[in-house]
Coordinates of C-alpha atoms in Angstrom, one line a residue:
Chain A
M29 CA 10.2 6.1 47.3
D30 CA 9.8 2.9 49.2
L31 CA 10.4 0.1 46.8
S32 CA 10.6 -2.7 49.3
I33 CA 7.1 -3.6 48.1
F34 CA 8.8 -5.3 45.1
G35 CA 10.3 -7.8 47.4
Y36 CA 6.9 -9.3 48.2
P37 CA 5.8 -12.4 46.3
F38 CA 2.4 -10.9 45.3
M39 CA 4.2 -8.0 43.7
Q40 CA 6.7 -10.2 41.9
N41 CA 3.8 -12.2 40.6
A42 CA 2.2 -9.0 39.4
L43 CA 5.4 -7.9 37.7
L44 CA 5.8 -11.3 36.0
S45 CA 2.2 -11.2 34.9
A46 CA 2.6 -7.7 33.5
F47 CA 5.7 -8.8 31.6
L48 CA 4.1 -11.9 30.1
G49 CA 0.7 -10.2 29.4
G50 CA 2.4 -7.2 27.9
I51 CA 4.5 -9.2 25.5
T52 CA 1.6 -11.5 24.4
C53 CA -1.1 -8.9 24.1
S54 CA 1.1 -6.6 22.0
I55 CA 2.3 -9.3 19.7
I56 CA -1.3 -10.3 19.0
G57 CA -1.9 -6.6 18.6
V58 CA 0.5 -6.5 15.7
F59 CA -1.7 -8.9 13.8
V60 CA -4.8 -7.0 14.7
V61 CA -3.3 -3.7 13.5
L62 CA -1.6 -5.0 10.4
M63 CA -4.5 -7.1 9.2
H64 CA -6.9 -4.2 9.8
M65 CA -9.2 -6.1 12.1
P66 CA -9.3 -4.1 15.3
F67 CA -13.0 -4.7 15.7
I68 CA -12.5 -8.4 15.7
G69 CA -10.2 -8.0 18.7
V70 CA -12.8 -5.9 20.5
C71 CA -15.4 -8.5 19.7
M72 CA -13.3 -11.4 21.0
S73 CA -12.4 -9.6 24.2
H74 CA -16.0 -8.9 25.0
A75 CA -16.9 -12.4 24.2
A76 CA -14.3 -13.6 26.7
F77 CA -15.8 -11.3 29.2
A78 CA -19.3 -12.6 28.6
G79 CA -18.0 -16.2 28.8
A80 CA -16.2 -15.6 32.1
L81 CA -19.4 -14.1 33.6
L82 CA -21.4 -17.1 32.5
G83 CA -18.8 -19.2 34.4
L84 CA -19.2 -17.1 37.5
W85 CA -22.9 -17.2 37.3
L86 CA -23.2 -21.0 36.8
G87 CA -20.3 -21.7 39.1
F88 CA -17.6 -23.1 36.7
N89 CA -14.2 -21.8 36.0
P90 CA -14.5 -18.4 34.4
M91 CA -11.4 -19.0 32.3
L92 CA -13.0 -21.9 30.6
G93 CA -16.1 -19.8 29.8
A94 CA -13.9 -17.0 28.5
F95 CA -11.9 -19.3 26.3
A96 CA -15.0 -21.0 24.9
F97 CA -16.7 -17.8 24.2
S98 CA -13.8 -16.0 22.5
L99 CA -13.1 -19.0 20.3
G100 CA -16.8 -19.2 19.5
A101 CA -16.7 -15.5 18.5
A102 CA -13.6 -16.2 16.3
A103 CA -15.4 -19.1 14.7
V104 CA -18.2 -16.9 13.7
V105 CA -16.2 -13.8 12.8
G106 CA -13.2 -15.6 11.2
P107 CA -15.1 -16.8 8.1
L108 CA -16.5 -13.3 7.7
A109 CA -13.0 -11.8 7.7
D110 CA -11.7 -14.6 5.6
R111 CA -14.1 -14.4 2.7
G112 CA -15.2 -10.8 3.1
E113 CA -18.7 -11.9 2.0
L114 CA -20.9 -9.9 4.3
N115 CA -19.8 -6.5 5.4
P116 CA -17.6 -7.7 8.3
E117 CA -17.9 -4.4 10.2
T118 CA -21.7 -4.8 10.5
S119 CA -21.6 -8.5 11.4
V120 CA -18.8 -8.0 13.9
G121 CA -20.8 -5.1 15.3
V122 CA -23.8 -7.3 15.9
I123 CA -21.8 -10.0 17.6
F124 CA -19.9 -7.4 19.7
S125 CA -23.1 -5.9 21.0
L126 CA -24.6 -9.3 21.6
M127 CA -21.6 -10.3 23.7
L128 CA -21.8 -7.1 25.7
G129 CA -25.5 -7.7 26.2
L130 CA -24.9 -11.3 27.3
A131 CA -22.2 -10.1 29.7
F132 CA -24.6 -7.7 31.5
L133 CA -27.4 -10.3 31.4
F134 CA -25.2 -12.8 33.2
M135 CA -24.2 -10.2 35.6
G136 CA -27.8 -9.3 36.3
L137 CA -28.8 -12.9 36.8
M138 CA -26.0 -13.5 39.3
T139 CA -27.2 -13.5 42.9
G140 CA -25.2 -12.3 45.8
P141 CA -22.2 -9.9 45.8
K142 CA -21.0 -8.8 42.4
S143 CA -17.4 -8.1 43.4
A144 CA -16.0 -11.1 41.5
A145 CA -17.7 -9.9 38.3
L146 CA -16.5 -6.4 38.7
E147 CA -13.0 -7.7 39.3
L148 CA -13.2 -9.4 35.9
L149 CA -14.3 -6.1 34.4
W150 CA -11.4 -4.1 35.8
G151 CA -8.8 -6.8 36.4
S152 CA -6.7 -7.4 39.5
I153 CA -3.1 -8.1 38.6
L154 CA -2.1 -7.9 42.3
T155 CA -4.1 -11.0 43.2
N156 CA -2.6 -13.2 40.4
T157 CA -1.5 -16.6 41.6
R158 CA 1.3 -18.9 40.4
S159 CA -1.2 -20.8 38.3
D160 CA -2.3 -17.7 36.6
I161 CA 1.3 -17.0 35.7
V162 CA 1.8 -20.5 34.4
V163 CA -1.2 -20.1 32.1
L164 CA 0.1 -16.7 30.9
G165 CA 3.6 -18.2 30.4
V166 CA 2.4 -21.1 28.3
V167 CA 0.3 -18.7 26.1
A168 CA 3.2 -16.3 25.8
A169 CA 5.6 -19.1 24.8
L170 CA 3.0 -20.3 22.3
V171 CA 2.5 -16.9 20.7
V172 CA 6.2 -16.0 20.6
G173 CA 7.1 -19.5 19.4
I174 CA 4.6 -19.5 16.6
V175 CA 5.7 -16.0 15.4
F176 CA 9.3 -17.3 15.3
L177 CA 8.5 -20.6 13.5
F178 CA 6.0 -19.3 11.0
Y179 CA 7.3 -15.8 10.5
K180 CA 7.4 -15.9 6.8
E181 CA 4.0 -17.4 6.4
I182 CA 2.6 -14.9 8.9
Q183 CA 4.3 -12.0 7.1
A184 CA 2.8 -13.1 3.7
T185 CA -0.7 -13.6 5.3
I186 CA -0.5 -10.2 6.9
F187 CA 0.5 -8.5 3.6
Q188 CA -2.2 -9.9 1.4
R189 CA -4.1 -13.1 2.3
D190 CA -5.2 -13.9 -1.3
M191 CA -1.8 -13.4 -2.6
A192 CA -0.3 -15.6 0.1
R193 CA -2.8 -18.3 -0.9
A194 CA -1.9 -17.9 -4.5
V195 CA 1.8 -18.6 -4.0
G196 CA 0.9 -21.8 -2.0
I197 CA 1.1 -20.6 1.6
P198 CA -1.6 -22.1 3.9
A199 CA -3.0 -18.6 4.5
T200 CA -6.4 -19.7 5.8
V201 CA -4.8 -22.0 8.4
M202 CA -2.6 -19.0 9.4
L203 CA -5.6 -16.7 9.8
Y204 CA -7.4 -19.2 12.0
S205 CA -4.3 -19.8 14.1
I206 CA -4.0 -16.1 14.6
L207 CA -7.6 -15.9 15.7
F208 CA -7.1 -18.9 18.0
L209 CA -4.0 -17.3 19.6
T210 CA -6.0 -14.1 20.0
G211 CA -8.6 -16.0 21.9
A212 CA -6.0 -17.7 24.1
T213 CA -4.2 -14.5 24.8
I214 CA -7.3 -12.6 25.8
T215 CA -8.4 -15.4 28.0
A216 CA -5.0 -15.8 29.7
S217 CA -4.4 -12.1 30.4
F218 CA -8.0 -11.3 31.1
S219 CA -8.0 -11.6 34.9
S220 CA -5.0 -9.4 35.2
I221 CA -6.0 -6.5 33.0
G222 CA -9.8 -6.9 33.0
G223 CA -12.4 -7.6 30.3
L224 CA -13.1 -4.0 29.3
L225 CA -9.6 -2.9 29.2
I226 CA -7.6 -5.7 27.7
F227 CA -8.3 -4.6 24.2
S228 CA -6.3 -1.4 24.6
L229 CA -3.3 -3.4 25.8
I230 CA -3.6 -5.4 22.6
L231 CA -4.1 -2.4 20.3
N232 CA -2.1 0.5 21.7
P233 CA 1.5 -0.9 21.8
A234 CA 1.2 -2.4 18.4
A235 CA -0.4 0.7 16.9
A236 CA 2.4 2.8 18.5
A237 CA 5.1 0.4 17.1
Y238 CA 3.4 0.7 13.7
Q239 CA 4.0 4.4 13.7
L240 CA 7.7 4.1 14.1
T241 CA 9.2 1.7 11.6
Y242 CA 8.8 0.2 8.1
N243 CA 10.4 -3.1 9.2
M244 CA 7.9 -5.8 10.3
K245 CA 10.4 -7.5 12.6
R246 CA 10.9 -4.2 14.4
V247 CA 7.2 -3.7 14.7
F248 CA 6.9 -6.9 16.6
F249 CA 9.9 -6.1 18.8
F250 CA 8.8 -2.5 19.5
A251 CA 5.2 -3.6 20.2
A252 CA 6.4 -6.2 22.8
A253 CA 8.7 -3.6 24.4
F254 CA 5.9 -1.0 24.6
G255 CA 3.6 -3.6 26.0
V256 CA 5.9 -4.5 28.8
L257 CA 6.7 -0.8 29.4
S258 CA 3.0 0.0 29.6
S259 CA 2.3 -2.8 32.0
W260 CA 5.2 -2.1 34.3
T261 CA 4.7 1.6 34.4
G262 CA 1.0 1.2 34.9
L263 CA 1.6 -1.2 37.7
L264 CA 4.0 1.2 39.4
I265 CA 1.6 4.1 39.1
S266 CA -1.2 2.0 40.3
Y267 CA 0.9 1.1 43.4
L268 CA 2.1 4.7 44.1
F269 CA -1.3 6.3 43.8
N270 CA -3.4 3.3 44.9
I271 CA -5.6 3.2 41.8
P272 CA -6.8 0.2 39.7
S273 CA -3.9 -1.2 37.8
G274 CA -5.9 -2.2 34.7
A275 CA -6.8 1.5 34.2
T276 CA -3.3 2.8 34.7
I277 CA -1.8 0.2 32.3
V278 CA -4.3 1.2 29.6
V279 CA -3.8 4.9 30.1
T280 CA 0.0 4.5 30.0
S281 CA -0.3 2.5 26.7
S282 CA -2.5 5.2 25.3
L283 CA 0.1 7.8 26.2
I284 CA 2.8 5.8 24.5
F285 CA 0.7 5.6 21.4
L286 CA 0.2 9.4 21.4
L287 CA 3.9 10.0 21.7
A288 CA 4.5 7.5 18.9
V289 CA 2.1 9.4 16.6
I290 CA 3.7 12.7 17.4
F291 CA 7.2 11.4 16.7
S292 CA 6.2 9.1 13.8
P293 CA 8.5 9.4 10.8
K294 CA 5.6 8.1 8.7
R295 CA 3.7 11.3 9.2
K296 CA 6.3 13.2 7.2
V297 CA 6.1 11.0 4.2
K298 CA 3.4 13.0 2.5
R299 CA 5.4 16.2 3.0
W300 CA 8.6 14.8 1.6
R301 CA 6.9 13.6 -1.5
K302 CA 5.1 16.9 -2.3
K303 CA 6.3 18.1 -5.7
P304 CA 5.6 21.4 -7.5
V305 CA 2.4 21.4 -9.6
L306 CA 3.2 20.8 -13.2
E307 CA 2.6 23.8 -15.4
V308 CA 1.0 23.2 -18.8
N309 CA 1.9 25.5 -21.6
E310 CA -0.9 26.1 -23.9
P311 CA 0.1 26.8 -27.5
Chain B
M8 CA 9.7 -30.7 -17.2
K9 CA 11.4 -30.8 -13.9
Y10 CA 8.6 -32.5 -12.1
C11 CA 7.3 -36.0 -12.5
P12 CA 3.6 -36.0 -12.7
M13 CA 2.3 -38.2 -9.9
Q14 CA -1.3 -38.3 -10.9
T15 CA -1.2 -38.2 -14.6
G16 CA -4.3 -37.1 -16.3
N17 CA -4.6 -37.5 -20.0
T18 CA -3.4 -33.9 -20.5
G19 CA -1.8 -34.7 -23.8
G20 CA 1.2 -32.4 -23.4
Y21 CA -0.9 -29.3 -22.8
S22 CA 0.1 -26.9 -20.1
I23 CA -3.5 -26.2 -19.3
D24 CA -6.3 -28.6 -20.2
I25 CA -9.7 -27.8 -18.9
E26 CA -12.7 -30.0 -19.8
N27 CA -16.3 -29.0 -19.2
A28 CA -15.5 -27.1 -16.0
V29 CA -18.5 -25.9 -14.0
V30 CA -18.0 -23.6 -11.1
S31 CA -20.6 -21.9 -8.9
Y32 CA -20.6 -19.4 -6.2
R33 CA -23.7 -19.7 -4.1
E34 CA -26.6 -19.4 -6.5
D35 CA -24.7 -18.0 -9.4
I36 CA -23.0 -20.2 -11.9
A37 CA -19.7 -18.6 -12.8
L38 CA -18.6 -21.2 -15.4
R39 CA -21.1 -23.3 -17.2
G40 CA -19.1 -25.9 -18.9
V41 CA -15.9 -24.4 -20.1
S42 CA -13.3 -26.3 -22.1
L43 CA -9.9 -24.8 -23.0
K44 CA -6.6 -26.3 -24.0
V45 CA -3.4 -24.2 -23.9
N46 CA -0.1 -25.4 -25.3
R47 CA 3.1 -24.9 -23.6
G48 CA 4.5 -21.4 -24.4
E49 CA 1.3 -20.0 -25.7
F50 CA 0.1 -16.4 -24.7
V51 CA -3.6 -16.5 -24.5
G52 CA -5.7 -13.4 -24.0
V53 CA -9.2 -13.6 -22.4
I54 CA -11.7 -10.9 -22.9
G55 CA -15.3 -10.4 -22.1
P56 CA -17.7 -8.2 -20.1
N57 CA -17.6 -8.0 -16.3
G58 CA -19.1 -11.1 -14.7
A59 CA -18.3 -13.3 -17.7
G60 CA -16.2 -15.8 -15.6
K61 CA -12.8 -14.7 -16.7
T62 CA -11.3 -14.4 -13.2
T63 CA -13.0 -17.7 -12.2
L64 CA -11.3 -19.3 -15.2
L65 CA -7.9 -18.2 -13.8
T66 CA -8.8 -19.4 -10.3
I67 CA -9.5 -23.0 -11.4
V68 CA -6.1 -23.1 -13.1
N69 CA -4.2 -22.2 -9.8
G70 CA -6.5 -24.5 -7.8
M71 CA -8.2 -21.7 -5.8
G72 CA -11.6 -22.1 -7.4
K73 CA -13.8 -25.1 -6.6
L74 CA -15.0 -27.3 -9.5
L75 CA -18.5 -28.6 -9.4
H76 CA -18.1 -30.7 -12.6
G77 CA -15.5 -31.3 -15.2
R78 CA -11.8 -31.7 -15.0
V79 CA -8.8 -29.4 -14.9
G80 CA -5.4 -30.6 -15.9
V81 CA -2.5 -28.3 -15.1
L82 CA 1.2 -29.1 -15.9
G83 CA 0.3 -32.8 -16.2
Y84 CA -1.6 -33.0 -12.9
N85 CA -5.3 -33.5 -12.5
L86 CA -6.3 -30.8 -10.1
A87 CA -8.1 -32.2 -7.1
S88 CA -8.9 -30.5 -3.8
G89 CA -5.8 -31.9 -2.1
N90 CA -3.0 -30.9 -4.5
G91 CA -4.1 -27.3 -5.3
R92 CA -1.5 -25.8 -2.9
S93 CA 1.5 -27.7 -4.3
L94 CA 0.5 -26.8 -7.8
R95 CA 0.0 -23.1 -6.9
K96 CA 3.7 -22.8 -6.2
R97 CA 4.4 -23.3 -9.8
V98 CA 1.7 -21.0 -11.1
G99 CA 2.3 -17.2 -10.9
Y100 CA -0.7 -15.0 -10.4
V101 CA -0.8 -11.2 -10.8
A102 CA -4.1 -9.6 -9.9
Q103 CA -5.2 -6.0 -10.4
A104 CA -3.2 -3.3 -8.6
Q105 CA -4.3 -3.6 -4.9
N106 CA -4.6 -0.8 -2.4
I107 CA -1.5 -1.2 -0.3
D108 CA -1.4 0.6 3.0
P109 CA 1.3 3.3 2.6
R110 CA 2.6 2.5 6.1
M111 CA 2.9 -1.3 5.5
P112 CA 6.1 -2.3 7.2
M113 CA 7.5 -4.3 4.3
N114 CA 10.0 -3.3 1.6
V115 CA 10.0 -4.2 -2.0
S116 CA 12.4 -7.1 -1.9
E117 CA 10.5 -8.6 1.1
V118 CA 7.3 -8.5 -0.9
A119 CA 9.0 -10.1 -3.9
M120 CA 10.4 -12.8 -1.5
I121 CA 6.8 -13.9 -0.7
G122 CA 6.9 -15.6 -4.1
R123 CA 9.7 -17.9 -2.8
Y124 CA 7.9 -18.8 0.4
G125 CA 5.5 -21.3 -1.1
R126 CA 8.4 -23.2 -2.7
L127 CA 10.5 -23.0 0.5
G128 CA 7.7 -24.7 2.5
L129 CA 7.3 -24.5 6.3
F130 CA 10.3 -24.2 8.7
R131 CA 12.7 -23.1 6.0
G132 CA 14.1 -19.6 5.8
A133 CA 15.2 -17.8 2.7
G134 CA 18.8 -18.5 1.9
R135 CA 21.4 -16.8 -0.3
H136 CA 20.1 -18.7 -3.4
D137 CA 16.6 -17.2 -2.8
W138 CA 17.9 -13.7 -2.3
A139 CA 19.9 -14.0 -5.6
I140 CA 16.6 -15.0 -7.3
I141 CA 14.9 -11.9 -5.9
E142 CA 17.7 -9.7 -7.0
K143 CA 17.4 -11.2 -10.5
S144 CA 13.7 -10.9 -10.6
L145 CA 13.7 -7.2 -9.5
A146 CA 16.3 -6.5 -12.1
L147 CA 14.2 -8.1 -14.8
V148 CA 11.2 -5.8 -13.9
G149 CA 13.5 -2.8 -13.5
M150 CA 12.9 -2.3 -9.8
T151 CA 16.4 -2.8 -8.4
H152 CA 16.8 0.8 -7.4
L153 CA 13.7 0.6 -5.3
A154 CA 14.5 -2.7 -3.6
N155 CA 14.7 -1.2 -0.1
R156 CA 11.7 1.2 -0.3
P157 CA 8.6 0.5 1.7
I158 CA 6.2 -1.2 -0.7
G159 CA 3.4 1.3 0.1
H160 CA 5.4 4.2 -1.1
L161 CA 5.5 3.0 -4.7
S162 CA 3.1 4.0 -7.5
G163 CA 0.5 1.6 -8.8
G164 CA 2.6 0.8 -11.8
E165 CA 5.7 0.2 -9.7
Q166 CA 3.7 -2.1 -7.4
Q167 CA 2.6 -4.1 -10.3
R168 CA 6.1 -4.5 -11.4
V169 CA 6.9 -5.8 -7.9
A170 CA 3.9 -8.2 -8.2
I171 CA 5.4 -9.5 -11.5
A172 CA 8.8 -9.9 -9.8
R173 CA 7.1 -11.8 -7.0
C174 CA 5.7 -14.2 -9.6
L175 CA 9.1 -14.6 -11.3
A176 CA 10.6 -15.4 -7.9
Q177 CA 8.2 -18.4 -7.9
E178 CA 10.0 -19.6 -11.0
P179 CA 6.6 -20.4 -12.4
E180 CA 5.7 -22.4 -15.5
I181 CA 2.3 -20.7 -15.9
F182 CA 1.7 -17.0 -15.6
L183 CA -1.9 -15.9 -14.8
L184 CA -2.6 -12.2 -15.2
D185 CA -5.9 -10.8 -14.1
E186 CA -6.2 -7.3 -15.5
P187 CA -2.7 -6.4 -14.3
T188 CA -2.9 -3.0 -16.0
A189 CA -6.4 -2.0 -14.7
S190 CA -6.4 1.3 -12.9
L191 CA -2.9 2.2 -14.1
D192 CA -2.1 5.3 -16.2
W193 CA -1.6 5.1 -19.9
K194 CA 2.2 4.9 -19.8
A195 CA 2.3 2.4 -16.9
K196 CA -0.2 0.2 -18.8
A197 CA 2.0 0.1 -21.9
D198 CA 5.2 -0.5 -19.8
I199 CA 3.6 -3.4 -17.9
L200 CA 2.3 -5.0 -21.0
E201 CA 5.6 -4.8 -22.7
L202 CA 7.3 -6.3 -19.6
V203 CA 4.8 -9.1 -19.4
K204 CA 5.3 -10.0 -23.1
R205 CA 9.1 -9.8 -22.7
I206 CA 9.1 -12.1 -19.6
H207 CA 6.7 -14.5 -21.3
D208 CA 9.1 -14.9 -24.2
E209 CA 12.3 -14.9 -22.3
E210 CA 11.2 -17.4 -19.6
G211 CA 9.3 -19.6 -21.9
L212 CA 6.1 -19.4 -19.9
T213 CA 2.5 -20.3 -20.7
T214 CA 0.4 -17.2 -20.1
L215 CA -3.3 -16.6 -19.6
F216 CA -4.0 -12.9 -19.7
V217 CA -7.4 -11.4 -18.7
T218 CA -7.8 -7.9 -19.9
H219 CA -10.2 -5.2 -20.9
D220 CA -7.6 -3.5 -23.0
L221 CA -8.7 -4.6 -26.5
D222 CA -6.0 -2.5 -28.2
A223 CA -3.3 -4.5 -26.5
L224 CA -4.4 -7.9 -27.7
P225 CA -3.2 -8.1 -31.3
H226 CA 0.5 -7.5 -30.7
T227 CA 0.7 -9.5 -27.4
C228 CA -1.4 -12.6 -27.8
D229 CA -1.1 -15.7 -29.9
R230 CA -4.7 -16.5 -29.3
V231 CA -7.7 -14.7 -27.9
V232 CA -10.6 -16.4 -26.0
L233 CA -14.0 -14.6 -25.8
M234 CA -16.0 -15.2 -22.7
K235 CA -19.6 -14.3 -21.8
D236 CA -22.1 -15.6 -19.2
G237 CA -19.7 -18.3 -18.0
L238 CA -19.1 -19.7 -21.5
I239 CA -16.4 -19.5 -24.1
F240 CA -17.9 -18.5 -27.4
G241 CA -14.9 -17.7 -29.4
D242 CA -11.3 -18.9 -29.5
G243 CA -8.8 -18.2 -32.2
A244 CA -6.2 -15.8 -33.6
P245 CA -6.5 -12.2 -32.3
D246 CA -7.4 -10.7 -35.7
K247 CA -10.1 -13.3 -36.2
M248 CA -11.5 -12.8 -32.7
V249 CA -11.3 -9.1 -32.1
T250 CA -13.8 -8.0 -34.8
V251 CA -16.7 -5.7 -34.8
A252 CA -19.2 -8.5 -35.1
N253 CA -17.7 -10.4 -32.2
L254 CA -17.4 -7.4 -29.9
S255 CA -21.0 -6.4 -30.7
R256 CA -22.1 -9.9 -29.5
L257 CA -19.8 -9.9 -26.6
Y258 CA -20.8 -6.6 -25.2
D259 CA -24.4 -6.4 -26.5
L260 CA -23.7 -3.3 -28.5
P261 CA -24.9 -2.5 -32.0
P262 CA -22.0 -3.0 -34.5
D263 CA -22.0 0.7 -35.5
V264 CA -21.5 1.7 -31.9
V265 CA -18.5 -0.7 -31.6
E266 CA -17.1 0.7 -34.8
E267 CA -17.5 4.2 -33.5
R268 CA -15.8 3.5 -30.2
H269 CA -13.0 1.4 -31.6
P270 CA -12.5 2.8 -35.1
H271 CA -9.2 0.9 -35.7
I272 CA -10.9 -2.5 -35.3
H273 CA -11.8 -3.5 -38.8
A274 CA -14.9 -5.5 -39.6
R275 CA -12.7 -8.5 -40.5
G276 CA -13.9 -12.0 -39.9
H277 CA -17.4 -11.4 -41.1

C-alpha cells in the first residue's frame, strides 16, 4: 500500500479535521445519548444544513447560516426539552421536517451548478483548509474544556435535570450550553462530514461507548476514541477505494456501534439477574 | 443556625413561613392563597387529592415554583427570584421513584454525591471530606453494600434510599418529600417511611411530607395539613385531621364509603 499520500498537506489537513471532528462530535453525542434526545440532534444538524444552503443561495458564508439556523432550532427545541410541556417528539418532528423542506427549497431556488450544495450534503474532508481546521480546533477545545470544567454539573444534569436543579445546580444553563455546543459542533464539522451524515458521527460512537461501560468518564473517553477511529478508518477506506469520505466515516462508525452492541456487557444484565420463580404453597 | 440571614424577613423563628402564596401554571391556579407556618423540627404531613397543589407547595419552599402573590420565608430568608438556588442547597427534595435507565453509567455513590455538588459550587471537585459524608449518608440509609453498583440496577425502594442519601449529603435543614413511597411495594413503603422518620429525628430536620398513604400519617407526623383545590382547609394534629368527616370532604366521597374503605379511621373529630 502506498501511504506516501499521507505526506501531502491536504491529507494532513484531512487527518487533523477527522481527529478534531471525531472527538468533538462524539463528545456531543454522549450528551445526546445520555439525555435521550437523539431527535434534537438530528433536528439541529438538518437546521444547520438548511442554513448553509441559504448562505449559498444568497451568497453569504454558509457557516454563518448553519450556525444561525442550528442555534435557532436549539432555541425553539430547547424549551420543549426543558419543560416537557408539549410532546417534544412531535414538535421536534415538525421542526425537523420544516428544516429539511427549507433545505431543499433553498437548493431548488439556487441558480447555476449545484455542486457546492451537494458538497455540503456529503461533505468533503479532503478540501478542508487551514481556516476550517482552526474553527474545528476552537470548537473542540471549547467542548473538551467545558466537559472538564463543569463535569460534575454536567453529570448531574444528565442524570436528572429536575433533581440537579433541586440541589442548586444551574441545570437549565447547563442544558442550554449543551445545546449551544451541539450547534457549534455541527456547524464546525459540517463541511467535512456533510449535512446529512454528521448526525451519525454524533450518535454512533457515543451509543457504542454507552454499551460498554457503567462509568460516565469512560463513556466520554471511549466515545472520543471511537469517533477518531471512525473518522480515520473512514478516511483511509475512502482514499483506498476512492469513495466519498463522509459515507465511509458513517459506515465505519455504524460498524463500531454494531460490534459494541454484540460485545456489550450490559446485554447480559437481565440474564444474570434471572431468578427461579417463587413457588407458593397453598395450605 | 450556621447561616446569617442576609435578607431577613419577619419569619419569626419559623423554618417555613408561607403567607398568602398564589402560584399559577398557565391558566390553572395551583395555589390560591396558601398560608402555612412550620416550626423548626416539625414533621408535617400534607394530604389531599391529585391536583390539590401539594407538589406546588413543596416547590415554593425550595424556590423552584414561581410566586404570583404572597411571601415565602424559608430558614430566615425571604424567597425572591434571585436567591432560590442558594437556598435550594440547604433544602433536600425527594420526589417519587423515577424511571432510571438501567444502563445509566453512574453508580450509587456518584448519584448520592450529586447532593454535594450544589454546596461545592462551580469549579470545585469533591474532596475527601465530601466522600466521607457520602459514606456516612449511604450507611444511614443502609446502602453501603451497594455503593459501587450501577444506579439503574437497583430496585425502586433501593433507589429511593439513594435519593434520601443524596438529600442527606446536602446536609439539609429542610426535608421535602413528595410521595417518596409511591409505586413502591408494601415492605419498601414501610421501610422508607421508617427511615424518613428516623432521619428526621436524628438529624433534627424540618420535614414536609406529601403522601397518599393515610395509614402512615398518625405515627409519623406531628401535624397534618389537608389540601384541596389549591387551598389549605385543615391543619392540626393527625388524629384530629384524618377523620371520616374530613376525608369525605377532601375526596368528595360519602362518609359511609370512607368508613368502608378505611375501617380503622374512627369518626373522631366530629
